Short mmCIF file of C-alpha atoms and ligand atoms in Angstrom, two decimals:
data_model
loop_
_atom_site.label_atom_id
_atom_site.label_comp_id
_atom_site.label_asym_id
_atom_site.label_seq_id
_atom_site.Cartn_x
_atom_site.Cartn_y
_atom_site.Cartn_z
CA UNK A 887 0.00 0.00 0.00
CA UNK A 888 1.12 3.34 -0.82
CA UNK A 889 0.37 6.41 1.25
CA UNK A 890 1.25 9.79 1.20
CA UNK A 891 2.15 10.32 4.86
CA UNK A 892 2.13 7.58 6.75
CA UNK A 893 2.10 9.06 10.38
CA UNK A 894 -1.05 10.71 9.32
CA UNK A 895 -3.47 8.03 8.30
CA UNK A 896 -5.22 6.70 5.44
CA UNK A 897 -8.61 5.57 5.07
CA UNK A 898 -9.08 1.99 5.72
CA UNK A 899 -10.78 1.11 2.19
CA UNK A 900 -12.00 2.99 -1.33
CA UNK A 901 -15.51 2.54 0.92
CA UNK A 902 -14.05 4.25 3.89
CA UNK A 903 -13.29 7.41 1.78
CA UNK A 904 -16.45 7.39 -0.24
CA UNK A 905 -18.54 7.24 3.42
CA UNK A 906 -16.82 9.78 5.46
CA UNK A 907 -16.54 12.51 1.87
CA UNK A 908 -20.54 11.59 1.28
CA UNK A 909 -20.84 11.90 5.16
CA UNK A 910 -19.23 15.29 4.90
CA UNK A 911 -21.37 16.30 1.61
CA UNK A 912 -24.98 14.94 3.00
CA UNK A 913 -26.33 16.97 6.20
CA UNK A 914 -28.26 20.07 7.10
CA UNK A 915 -27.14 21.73 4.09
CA UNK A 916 -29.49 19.33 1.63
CA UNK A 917 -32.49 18.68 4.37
CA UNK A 918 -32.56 22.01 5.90
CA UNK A 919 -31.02 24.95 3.51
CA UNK A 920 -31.49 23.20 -0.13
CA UNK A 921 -35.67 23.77 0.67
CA UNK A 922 -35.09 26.98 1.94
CA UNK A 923 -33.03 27.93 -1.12
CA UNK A 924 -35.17 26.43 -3.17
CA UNK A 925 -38.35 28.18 -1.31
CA UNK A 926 -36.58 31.80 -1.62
CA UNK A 927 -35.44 31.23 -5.43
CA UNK A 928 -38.99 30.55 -6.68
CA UNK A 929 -38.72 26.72 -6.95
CA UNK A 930 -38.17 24.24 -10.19
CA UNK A 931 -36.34 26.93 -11.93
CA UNK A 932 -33.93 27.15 -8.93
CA UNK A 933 -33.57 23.24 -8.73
CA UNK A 934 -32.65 23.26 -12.29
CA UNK A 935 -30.11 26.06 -11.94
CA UNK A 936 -29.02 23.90 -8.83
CA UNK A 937 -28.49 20.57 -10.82
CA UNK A 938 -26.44 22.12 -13.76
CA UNK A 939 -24.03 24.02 -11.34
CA UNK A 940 -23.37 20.56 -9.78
CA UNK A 941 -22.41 18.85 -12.79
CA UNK A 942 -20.31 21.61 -14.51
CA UNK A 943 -19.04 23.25 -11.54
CA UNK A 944 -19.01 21.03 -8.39
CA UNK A 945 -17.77 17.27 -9.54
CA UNK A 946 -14.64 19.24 -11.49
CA UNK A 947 -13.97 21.32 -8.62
CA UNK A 948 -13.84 18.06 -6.00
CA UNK A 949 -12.07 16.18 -8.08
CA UNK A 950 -9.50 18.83 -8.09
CA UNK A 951 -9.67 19.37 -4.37
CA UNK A 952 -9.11 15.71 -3.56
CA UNK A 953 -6.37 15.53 -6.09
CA UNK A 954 -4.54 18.54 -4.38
CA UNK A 955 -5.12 17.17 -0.75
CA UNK A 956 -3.55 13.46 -1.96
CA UNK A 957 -1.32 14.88 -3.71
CA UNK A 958 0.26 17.10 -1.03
CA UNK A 959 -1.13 15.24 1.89
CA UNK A 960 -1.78 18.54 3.70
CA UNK A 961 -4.22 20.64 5.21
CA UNK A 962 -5.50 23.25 2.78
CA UNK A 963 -2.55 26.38 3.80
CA UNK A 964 0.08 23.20 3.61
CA UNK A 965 -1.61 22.10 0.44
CA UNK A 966 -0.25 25.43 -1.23
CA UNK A 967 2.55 26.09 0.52
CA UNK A 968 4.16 22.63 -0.58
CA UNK A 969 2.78 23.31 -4.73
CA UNK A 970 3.63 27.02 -4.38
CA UNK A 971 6.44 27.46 -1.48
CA UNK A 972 6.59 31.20 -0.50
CA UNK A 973 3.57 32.42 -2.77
CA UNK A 974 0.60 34.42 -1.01
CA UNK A 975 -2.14 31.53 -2.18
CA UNK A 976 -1.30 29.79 1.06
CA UNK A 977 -4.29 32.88 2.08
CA UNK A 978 -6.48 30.78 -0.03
CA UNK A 979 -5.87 27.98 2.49
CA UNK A 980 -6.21 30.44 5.22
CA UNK A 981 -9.52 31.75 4.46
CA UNK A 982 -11.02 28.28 3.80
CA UNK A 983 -9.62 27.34 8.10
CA UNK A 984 -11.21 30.53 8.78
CA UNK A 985 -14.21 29.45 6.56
CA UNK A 986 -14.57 26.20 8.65
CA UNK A 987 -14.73 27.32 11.72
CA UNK A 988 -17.47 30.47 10.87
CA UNK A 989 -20.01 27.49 9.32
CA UNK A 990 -19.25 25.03 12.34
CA UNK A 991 -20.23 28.26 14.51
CA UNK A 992 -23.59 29.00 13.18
CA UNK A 993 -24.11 25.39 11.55
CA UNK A 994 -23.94 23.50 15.57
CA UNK A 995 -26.88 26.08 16.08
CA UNK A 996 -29.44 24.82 13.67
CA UNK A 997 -27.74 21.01 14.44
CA UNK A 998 -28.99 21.99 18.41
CA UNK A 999 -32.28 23.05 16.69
CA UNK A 1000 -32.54 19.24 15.40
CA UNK A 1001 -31.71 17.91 18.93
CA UNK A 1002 -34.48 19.84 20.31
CA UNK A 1003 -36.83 18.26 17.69
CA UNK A 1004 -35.56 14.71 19.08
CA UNK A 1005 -36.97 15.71 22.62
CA UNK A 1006 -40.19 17.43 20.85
CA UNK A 1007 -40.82 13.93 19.25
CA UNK A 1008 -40.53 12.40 22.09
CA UNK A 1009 -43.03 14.09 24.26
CA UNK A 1010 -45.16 14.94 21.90
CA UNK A 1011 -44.74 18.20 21.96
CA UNK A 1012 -46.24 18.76 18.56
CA UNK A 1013 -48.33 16.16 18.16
CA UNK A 1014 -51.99 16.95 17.03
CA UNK A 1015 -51.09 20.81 15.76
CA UNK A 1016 -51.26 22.98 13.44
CA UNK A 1017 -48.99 24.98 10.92
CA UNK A 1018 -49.22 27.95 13.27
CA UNK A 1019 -49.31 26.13 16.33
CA UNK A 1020 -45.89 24.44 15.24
CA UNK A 1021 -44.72 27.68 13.81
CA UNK A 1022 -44.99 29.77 17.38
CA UNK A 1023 -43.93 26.50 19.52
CA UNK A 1024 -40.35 26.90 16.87
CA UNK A 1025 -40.10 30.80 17.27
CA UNK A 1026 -40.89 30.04 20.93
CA UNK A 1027 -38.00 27.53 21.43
CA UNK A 1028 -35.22 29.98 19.54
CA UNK A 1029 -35.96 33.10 20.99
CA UNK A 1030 -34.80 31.57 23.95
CA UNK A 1031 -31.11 32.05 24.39
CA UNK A 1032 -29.70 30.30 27.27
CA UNK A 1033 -31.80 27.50 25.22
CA UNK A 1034 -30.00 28.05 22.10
CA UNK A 1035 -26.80 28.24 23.45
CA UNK A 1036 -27.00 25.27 25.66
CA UNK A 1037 -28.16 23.36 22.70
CA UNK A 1038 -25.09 25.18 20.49
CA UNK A 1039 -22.57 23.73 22.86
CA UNK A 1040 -23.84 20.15 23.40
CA UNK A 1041 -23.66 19.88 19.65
CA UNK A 1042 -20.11 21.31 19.24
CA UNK A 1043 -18.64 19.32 22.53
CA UNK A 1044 -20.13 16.36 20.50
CA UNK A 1045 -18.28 16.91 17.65
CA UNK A 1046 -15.16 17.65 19.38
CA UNK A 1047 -15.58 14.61 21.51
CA UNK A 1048 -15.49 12.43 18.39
CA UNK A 1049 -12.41 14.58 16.73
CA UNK A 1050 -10.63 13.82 20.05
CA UNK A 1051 -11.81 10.40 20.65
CA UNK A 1052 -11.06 9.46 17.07
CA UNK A 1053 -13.92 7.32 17.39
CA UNK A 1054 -14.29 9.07 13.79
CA UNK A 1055 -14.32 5.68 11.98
CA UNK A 1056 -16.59 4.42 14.51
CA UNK A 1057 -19.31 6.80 13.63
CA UNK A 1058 -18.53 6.93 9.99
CA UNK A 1059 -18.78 3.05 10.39
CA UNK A 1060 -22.43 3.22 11.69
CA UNK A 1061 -23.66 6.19 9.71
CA UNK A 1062 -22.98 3.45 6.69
CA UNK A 1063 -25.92 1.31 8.19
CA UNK A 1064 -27.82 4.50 9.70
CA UNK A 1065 -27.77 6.76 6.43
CA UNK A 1066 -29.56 3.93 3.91
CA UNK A 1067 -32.30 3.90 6.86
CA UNK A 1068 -32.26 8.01 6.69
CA UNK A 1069 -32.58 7.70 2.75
CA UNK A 1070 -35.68 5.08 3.30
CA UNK A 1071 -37.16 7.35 5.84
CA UNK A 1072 -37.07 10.10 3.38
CA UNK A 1073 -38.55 8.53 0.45
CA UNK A 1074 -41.84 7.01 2.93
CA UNK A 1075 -41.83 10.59 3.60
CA UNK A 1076 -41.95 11.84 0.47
CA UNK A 1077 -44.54 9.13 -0.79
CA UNK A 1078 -46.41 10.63 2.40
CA UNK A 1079 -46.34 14.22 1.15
CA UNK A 1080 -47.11 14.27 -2.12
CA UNK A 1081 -50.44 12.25 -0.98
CA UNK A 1082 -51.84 14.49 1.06
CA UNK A 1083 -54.74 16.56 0.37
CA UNK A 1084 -53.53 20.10 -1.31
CA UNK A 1085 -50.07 18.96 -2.39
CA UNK A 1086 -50.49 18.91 -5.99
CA UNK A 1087 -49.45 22.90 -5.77
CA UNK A 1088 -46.37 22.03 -4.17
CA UNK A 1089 -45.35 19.28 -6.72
CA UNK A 1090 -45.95 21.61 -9.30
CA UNK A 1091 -43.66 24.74 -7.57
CA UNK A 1092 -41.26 21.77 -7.49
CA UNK A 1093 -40.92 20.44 -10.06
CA UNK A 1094 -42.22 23.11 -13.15
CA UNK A 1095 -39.80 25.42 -13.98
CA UNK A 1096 -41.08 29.20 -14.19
CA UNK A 1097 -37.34 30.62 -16.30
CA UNK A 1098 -38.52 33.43 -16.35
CA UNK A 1099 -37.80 33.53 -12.26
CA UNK A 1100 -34.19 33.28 -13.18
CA UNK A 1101 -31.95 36.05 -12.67
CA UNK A 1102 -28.82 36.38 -10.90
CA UNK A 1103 -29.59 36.10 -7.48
CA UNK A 1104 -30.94 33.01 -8.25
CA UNK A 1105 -27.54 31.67 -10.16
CA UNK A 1106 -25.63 32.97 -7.14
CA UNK A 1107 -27.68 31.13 -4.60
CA UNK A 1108 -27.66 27.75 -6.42
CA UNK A 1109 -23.79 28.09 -7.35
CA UNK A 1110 -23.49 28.93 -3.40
CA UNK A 1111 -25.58 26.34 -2.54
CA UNK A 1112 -24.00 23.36 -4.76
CA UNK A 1113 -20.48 24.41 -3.14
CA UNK A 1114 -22.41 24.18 0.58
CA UNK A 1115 -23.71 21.21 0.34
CA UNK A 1116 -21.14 19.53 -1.75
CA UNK A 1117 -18.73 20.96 0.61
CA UNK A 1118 -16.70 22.46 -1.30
CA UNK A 1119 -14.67 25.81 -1.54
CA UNK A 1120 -12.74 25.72 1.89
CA UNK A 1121 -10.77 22.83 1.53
CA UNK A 1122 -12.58 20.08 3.60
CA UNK A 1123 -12.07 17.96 0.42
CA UNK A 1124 -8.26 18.70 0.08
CA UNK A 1125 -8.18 17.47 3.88
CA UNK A 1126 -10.08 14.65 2.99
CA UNK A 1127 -7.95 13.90 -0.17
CA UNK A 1128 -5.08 13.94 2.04
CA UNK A 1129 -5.94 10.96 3.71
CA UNK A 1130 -6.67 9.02 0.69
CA UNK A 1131 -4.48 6.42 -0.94
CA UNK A 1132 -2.57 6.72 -3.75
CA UNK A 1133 -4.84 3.58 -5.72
CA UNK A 1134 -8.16 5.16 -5.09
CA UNK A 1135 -9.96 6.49 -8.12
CA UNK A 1136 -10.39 10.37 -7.31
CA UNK A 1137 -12.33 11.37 -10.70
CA UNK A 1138 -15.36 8.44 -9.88
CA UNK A 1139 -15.42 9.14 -6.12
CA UNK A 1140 -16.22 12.32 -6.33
CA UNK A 1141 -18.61 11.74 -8.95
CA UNK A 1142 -20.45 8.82 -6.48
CA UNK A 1143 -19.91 11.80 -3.74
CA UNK A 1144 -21.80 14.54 -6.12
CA UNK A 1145 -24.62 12.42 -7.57
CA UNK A 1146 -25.68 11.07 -3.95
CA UNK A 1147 -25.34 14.22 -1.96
CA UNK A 1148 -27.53 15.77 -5.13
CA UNK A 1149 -30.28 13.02 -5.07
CA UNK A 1150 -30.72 13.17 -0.89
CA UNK A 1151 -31.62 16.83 -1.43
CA UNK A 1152 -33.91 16.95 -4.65
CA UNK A 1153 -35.59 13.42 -2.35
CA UNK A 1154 -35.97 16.21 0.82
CA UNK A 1155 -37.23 19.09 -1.57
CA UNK A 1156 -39.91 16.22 -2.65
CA UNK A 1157 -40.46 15.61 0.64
CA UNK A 1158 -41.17 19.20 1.94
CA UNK A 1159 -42.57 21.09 -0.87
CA UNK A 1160 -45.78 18.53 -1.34
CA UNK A 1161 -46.48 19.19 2.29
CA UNK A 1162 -45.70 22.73 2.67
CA UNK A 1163 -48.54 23.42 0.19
CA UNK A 1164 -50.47 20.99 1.81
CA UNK A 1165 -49.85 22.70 5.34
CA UNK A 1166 -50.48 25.83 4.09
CA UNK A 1167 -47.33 27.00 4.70
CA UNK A 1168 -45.48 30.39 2.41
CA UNK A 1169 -42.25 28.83 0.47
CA UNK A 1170 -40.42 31.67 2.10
CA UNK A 1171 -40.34 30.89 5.58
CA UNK A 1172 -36.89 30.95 6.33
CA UNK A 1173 -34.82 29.17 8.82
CA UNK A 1174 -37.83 27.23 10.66
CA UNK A 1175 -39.29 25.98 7.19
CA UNK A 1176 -38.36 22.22 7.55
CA UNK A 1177 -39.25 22.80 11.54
CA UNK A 1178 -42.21 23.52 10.49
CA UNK A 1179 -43.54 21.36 7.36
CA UNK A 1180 -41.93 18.05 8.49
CA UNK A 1181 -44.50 17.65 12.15
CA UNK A 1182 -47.44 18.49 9.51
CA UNK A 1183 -46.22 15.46 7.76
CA UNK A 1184 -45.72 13.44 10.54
CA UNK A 1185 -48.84 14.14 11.95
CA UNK A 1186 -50.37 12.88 8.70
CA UNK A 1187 -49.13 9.28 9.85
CA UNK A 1188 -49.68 6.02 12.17
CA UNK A 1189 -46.62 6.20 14.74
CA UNK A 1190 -46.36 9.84 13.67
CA UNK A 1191 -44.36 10.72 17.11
CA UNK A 1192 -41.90 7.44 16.75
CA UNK A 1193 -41.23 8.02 13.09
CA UNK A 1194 -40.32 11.46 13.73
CA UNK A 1195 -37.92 10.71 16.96
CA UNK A 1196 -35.73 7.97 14.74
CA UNK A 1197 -36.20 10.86 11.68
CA UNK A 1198 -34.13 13.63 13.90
CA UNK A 1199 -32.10 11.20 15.76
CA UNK A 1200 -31.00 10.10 11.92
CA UNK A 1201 -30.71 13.68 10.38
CA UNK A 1202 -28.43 14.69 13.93
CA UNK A 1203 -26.07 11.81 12.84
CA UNK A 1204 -25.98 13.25 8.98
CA UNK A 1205 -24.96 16.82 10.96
CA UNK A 1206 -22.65 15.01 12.83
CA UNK A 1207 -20.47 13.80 10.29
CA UNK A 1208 -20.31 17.20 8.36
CA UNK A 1209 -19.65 19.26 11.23
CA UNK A 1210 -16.38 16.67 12.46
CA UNK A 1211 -15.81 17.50 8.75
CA UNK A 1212 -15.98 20.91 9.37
CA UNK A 1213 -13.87 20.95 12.64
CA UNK A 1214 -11.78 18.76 10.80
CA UNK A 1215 -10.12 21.57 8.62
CA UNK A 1216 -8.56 24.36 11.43
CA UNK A 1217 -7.57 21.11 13.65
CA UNK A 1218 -5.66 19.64 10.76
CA UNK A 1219 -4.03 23.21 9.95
CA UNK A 1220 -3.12 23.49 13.56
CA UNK A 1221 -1.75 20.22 13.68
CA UNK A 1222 0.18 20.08 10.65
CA UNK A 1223 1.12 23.94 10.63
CA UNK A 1224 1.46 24.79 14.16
CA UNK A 1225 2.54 21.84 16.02
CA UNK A 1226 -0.60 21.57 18.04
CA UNK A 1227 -2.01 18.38 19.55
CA UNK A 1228 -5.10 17.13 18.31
CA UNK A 1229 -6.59 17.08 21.65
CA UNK A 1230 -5.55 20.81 22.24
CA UNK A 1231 -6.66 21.88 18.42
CA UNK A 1232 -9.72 20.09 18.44
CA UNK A 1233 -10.64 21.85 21.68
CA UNK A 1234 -9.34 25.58 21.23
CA UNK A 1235 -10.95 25.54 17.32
CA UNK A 1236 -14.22 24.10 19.41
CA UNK A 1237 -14.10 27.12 22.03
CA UNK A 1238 -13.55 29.10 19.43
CA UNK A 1239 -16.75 28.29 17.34
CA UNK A 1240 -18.64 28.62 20.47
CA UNK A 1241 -17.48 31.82 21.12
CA UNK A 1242 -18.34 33.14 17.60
CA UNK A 1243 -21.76 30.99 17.90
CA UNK A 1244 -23.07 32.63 20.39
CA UNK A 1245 -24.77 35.59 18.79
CA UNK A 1246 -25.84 33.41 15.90
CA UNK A 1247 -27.71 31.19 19.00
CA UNK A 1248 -28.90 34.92 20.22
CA UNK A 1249 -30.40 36.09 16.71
CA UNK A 1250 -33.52 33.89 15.74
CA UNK A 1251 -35.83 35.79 18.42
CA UNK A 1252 -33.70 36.62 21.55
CA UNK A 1253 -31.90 39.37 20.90
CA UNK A 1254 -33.60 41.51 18.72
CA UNK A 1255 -30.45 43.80 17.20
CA UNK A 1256 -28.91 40.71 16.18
CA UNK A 1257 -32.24 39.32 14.69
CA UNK A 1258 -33.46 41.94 12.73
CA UNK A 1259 -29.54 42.85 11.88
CA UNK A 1260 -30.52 42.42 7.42
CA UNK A 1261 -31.48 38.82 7.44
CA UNK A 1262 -29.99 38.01 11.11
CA UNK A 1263 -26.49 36.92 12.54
CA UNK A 1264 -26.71 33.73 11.82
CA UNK A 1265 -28.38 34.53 8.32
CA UNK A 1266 -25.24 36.85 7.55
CA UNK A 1267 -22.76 34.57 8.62
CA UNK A 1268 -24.39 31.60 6.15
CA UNK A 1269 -24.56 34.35 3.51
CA UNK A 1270 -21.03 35.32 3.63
CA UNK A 1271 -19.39 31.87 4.75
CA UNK A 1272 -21.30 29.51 3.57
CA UNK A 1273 -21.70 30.84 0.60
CA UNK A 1274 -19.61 33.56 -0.66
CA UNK A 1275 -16.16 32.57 0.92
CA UNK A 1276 -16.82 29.32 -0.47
CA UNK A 1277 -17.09 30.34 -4.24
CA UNK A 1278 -14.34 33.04 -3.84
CA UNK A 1279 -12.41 29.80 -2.48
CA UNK A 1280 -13.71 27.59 -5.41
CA UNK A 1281 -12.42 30.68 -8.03
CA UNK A 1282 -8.89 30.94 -6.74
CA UNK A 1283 -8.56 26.92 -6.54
CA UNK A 1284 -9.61 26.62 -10.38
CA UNK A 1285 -7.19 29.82 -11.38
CA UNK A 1286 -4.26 27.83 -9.12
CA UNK A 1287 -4.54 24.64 -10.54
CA UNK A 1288 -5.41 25.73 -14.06
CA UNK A 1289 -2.50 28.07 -14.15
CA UNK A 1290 0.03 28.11 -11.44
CA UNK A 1291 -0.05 24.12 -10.25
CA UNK A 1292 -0.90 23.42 -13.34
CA UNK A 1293 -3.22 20.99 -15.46
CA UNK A 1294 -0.65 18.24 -16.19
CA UNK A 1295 0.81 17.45 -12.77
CA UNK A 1296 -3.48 17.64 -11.43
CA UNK A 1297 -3.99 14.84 -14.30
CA UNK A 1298 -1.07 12.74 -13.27
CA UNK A 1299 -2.01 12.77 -9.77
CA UNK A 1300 -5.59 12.18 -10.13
CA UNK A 1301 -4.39 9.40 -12.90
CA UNK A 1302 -2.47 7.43 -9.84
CA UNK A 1303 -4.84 4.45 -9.02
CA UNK A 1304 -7.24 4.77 -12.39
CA UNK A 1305 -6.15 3.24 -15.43
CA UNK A 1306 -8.14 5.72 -17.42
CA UNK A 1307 -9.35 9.22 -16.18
CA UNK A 1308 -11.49 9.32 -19.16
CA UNK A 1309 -12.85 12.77 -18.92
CA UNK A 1310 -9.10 14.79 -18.29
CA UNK A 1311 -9.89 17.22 -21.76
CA UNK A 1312 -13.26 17.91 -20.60
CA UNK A 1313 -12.00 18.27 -16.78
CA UNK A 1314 -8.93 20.34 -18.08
CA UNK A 1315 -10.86 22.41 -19.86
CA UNK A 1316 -13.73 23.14 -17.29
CA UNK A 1317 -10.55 24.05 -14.78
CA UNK A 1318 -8.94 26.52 -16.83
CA UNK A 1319 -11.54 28.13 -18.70
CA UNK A 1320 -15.72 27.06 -17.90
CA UNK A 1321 -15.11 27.14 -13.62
CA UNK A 1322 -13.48 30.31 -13.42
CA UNK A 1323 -15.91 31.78 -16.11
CA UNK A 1324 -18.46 31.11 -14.79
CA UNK A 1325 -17.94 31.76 -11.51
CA UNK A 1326 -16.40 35.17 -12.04
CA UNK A 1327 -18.98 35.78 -14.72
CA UNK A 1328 -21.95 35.03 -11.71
CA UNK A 1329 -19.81 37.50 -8.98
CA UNK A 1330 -19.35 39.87 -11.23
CA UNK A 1331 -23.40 40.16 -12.33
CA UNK A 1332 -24.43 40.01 -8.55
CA UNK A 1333 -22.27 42.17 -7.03
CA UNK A 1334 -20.34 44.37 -9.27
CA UNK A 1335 -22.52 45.13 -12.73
CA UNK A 1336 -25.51 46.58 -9.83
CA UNK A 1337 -23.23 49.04 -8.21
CA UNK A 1338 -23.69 50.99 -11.94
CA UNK A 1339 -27.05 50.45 -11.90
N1 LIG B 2119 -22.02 19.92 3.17
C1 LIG B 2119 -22.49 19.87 4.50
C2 LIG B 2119 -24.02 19.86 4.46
O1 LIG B 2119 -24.58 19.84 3.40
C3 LIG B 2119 -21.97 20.98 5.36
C4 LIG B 2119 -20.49 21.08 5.27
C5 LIG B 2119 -19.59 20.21 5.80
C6 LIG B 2119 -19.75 22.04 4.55
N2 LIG B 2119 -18.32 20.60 5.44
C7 LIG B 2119 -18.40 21.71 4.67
C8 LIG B 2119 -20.13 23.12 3.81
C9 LIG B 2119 -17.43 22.47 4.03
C10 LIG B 2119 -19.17 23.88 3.18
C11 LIG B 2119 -17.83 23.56 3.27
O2 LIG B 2119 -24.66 19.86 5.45
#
């Protein structure tokens, strides 16, 4: 077996990789933000937008983060600094650890949101009620802040306690039984949906495209979106690649990664939109949208309050395993860059996120400055971290490896383990020229061409 650094780990199999990358990809960000994107950008138009950025933009881009992380078998600042030693794009790397540890801050907050569904399940909380019932029992439960910080914390010290444990492969391990279950769940849900009384209007929001919705706000939001979910654009795949062996097929993995992560959330956007009509609830509702269209649903069905206990128990696992993926990135940069122990990294980077999580906990009703602050806190840091910073990040890894790494030494490395990498022109050419584009071309429309306006 060959490895790139062997005091750091591989993963165990091709299987081991594909699980803990698709457990990083699949979480909040395609049962919890790709409906509310999809609610805010006016539906089937946005989906569509949302597939095609995928395909063009996101499978190129992860193959090329995984080949950079294998090939350098570093965190994303080590990644450059070994391909570019004493250039400034080790700042790329830097902004993605930054990156990281801004999502984990305000991500653990809506994850805490899901463990407070678990104990709503459980008794019964919601049971029996209505859309607005549901809807002021949710605003109820986040204005309160020690609440929301409390629940903030648990789910960060959880994360951290698996980082530090390194009982990693241990949940990645039993998110390979528990996720297939999740993806079952979802589709009985969705069957459940689309039957209920009123849904038709949601299947058709879904699913028929209105174009003329498009503009670029939209683009933006599905470019932003694809590079959330898929997570992509701060390096979490680079880390990933670094752990992966030098025989594994990079160019099909991240193809499996990209097609599943894509079909969970167009399966949860089937699953929610059907009911949300049905519910009578508006498209646009924001953070509590899935909070509040998924008890309607369950209260459409025998065993309602079981069903939806094992449903948020499963969807806290999928958060699990993309937020150790997010704390994964600053504790690997510390490690490798700054001598740290895991133990102390993991820690520090977890305080950290806590610290900086806190007003995000504070700004969905309790604290009123920092909720009504343009679309919250937390709202502004998912605008500008989770979605912005990661497409900058995207940009400057296509323009790096198209034209300062360059292409050939990126096909040679992703070559390693694949006989074939069949689509390298079509790859090459997406790096160097379609990515950055496109990409620039979107930024450009949404934030510069307006300022003339
Ligand atoms: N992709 C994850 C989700 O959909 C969230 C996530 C994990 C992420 N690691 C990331 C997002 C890195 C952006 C960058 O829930």
């Amino acid at each position: 077996m060959t490895t790139t650094s062997t005091s750091r780990g591989t993963w165990g199999s091709r299987l081991g990789f594909v699980l803990a990358a698709a457990g990083s990809a699949i979480g909040l960000g395609n049962i919890w933000k790709f409906p509310i994107e999809t609610g805010e950008n006016g539906g089937a138009a946005f989906v569509f937008v949302y597939l095609i950025c995928v395909l063009s933009i996101g499978i190129p881009v992860m193959i090329t983060e995984l080949a950079v992380g294998r090939k350098t078998g570093s965190n994303p600042v080590g990644a450059f600094k070994k391909l570019m030693p004493g250039s400034a794009w080790k700042m790329v790397g830097g902004l993605g650890v930054v990156t990281g540890l801004m999502i984990l801050s305000a991500y653990a907050v809506v994850a805490g949101w899901i463990l407070k569904y678990i104990w709503f399940a459980v008794s019964g909380t919601l049971s029996g009620k209505g859309a607005d019932e549901i809807g002021a029992i949710f605003t109820a439960s986040t204005s309160s802040g020690w609440q929301s910080i409390t629940l903030l914390l648990f789910f960060l010290v959880l994360t951290a306690g698996v980082v530090v444990g390194g009982v990693q492969g241990g949940i990645e391990r039993a998110s390979k039984t528990l996720m297939p279950v999740l993806l079952v769940l979802l589709l009985l849900l969705c069957i459940r949906s689309v039957t209920l009384p009123g849904a038709g209007a949601g299947v058709s929001f879904y699913l028929k495209p209105d174009f003329s919705k498009i503009d670029f706000d939209v683009v933006m939001a599905a470019l932003g979106q694809a590079f959330f979910s898929l997570s992509l654009g701060m390096g979490t795949m680079i880390t990933y690649g670094s752990y992966l062996r030098k025989d594994d097929n990079l160019a099909t993995s991240a193809a499996a990664v990209c097609l599943l992560d894509s079909a969970v959330a167009i399966i949860a956007g089937f699953m929610i939109f059907p009911a949300l009509f049905a519910g009578g609830v508006d498209p646009q509702a924001g953070p509590g949208l899935i909070f509040v269209v998924l008890p309607h649903i369950f209260n459409n069905i025998p065993f309602g309050q079981l069903f939806s206990a094992f449903f948020f128990f499963l969807v806290a696992i999928a958060a699990l395993t993309s937020t150790i993926s997010l704390l994964e990135v600053p504790v690997a940069y510390f490690v490798d860059e700054r001598g740290w122990s895991r133990k102390k990294a993991a820690w520090l980077v977890t305080l950290g996120a806590f610290i900086i999580g806190i007003p995000s906990a504070l700004s969905n009703g309790a604290v009123a400055a920092l909720t009504n602050f343009r679309s919250g806190f937390m709202g502004e840091v998912f605008n500008w971290f989770g979605e912005f910073s990661l497409v900058i990040g995207g940009l400057a890894l296509c323009i790096f490896v198209g034209y300062r790494w360059g292409l050939k030494p990126a096909i040679e490395e992703i070559r390693q383990g694949s006989a074939e990498f069949f689509a390298s022109g079509l790859w090459g050419f997406m790096i160097r020229y379609g990515c950055p584009a496109a990409i620039a071309g979107i930024l450009v429309s949404k934030y510069i061409l307006p300022m003339f306006e």
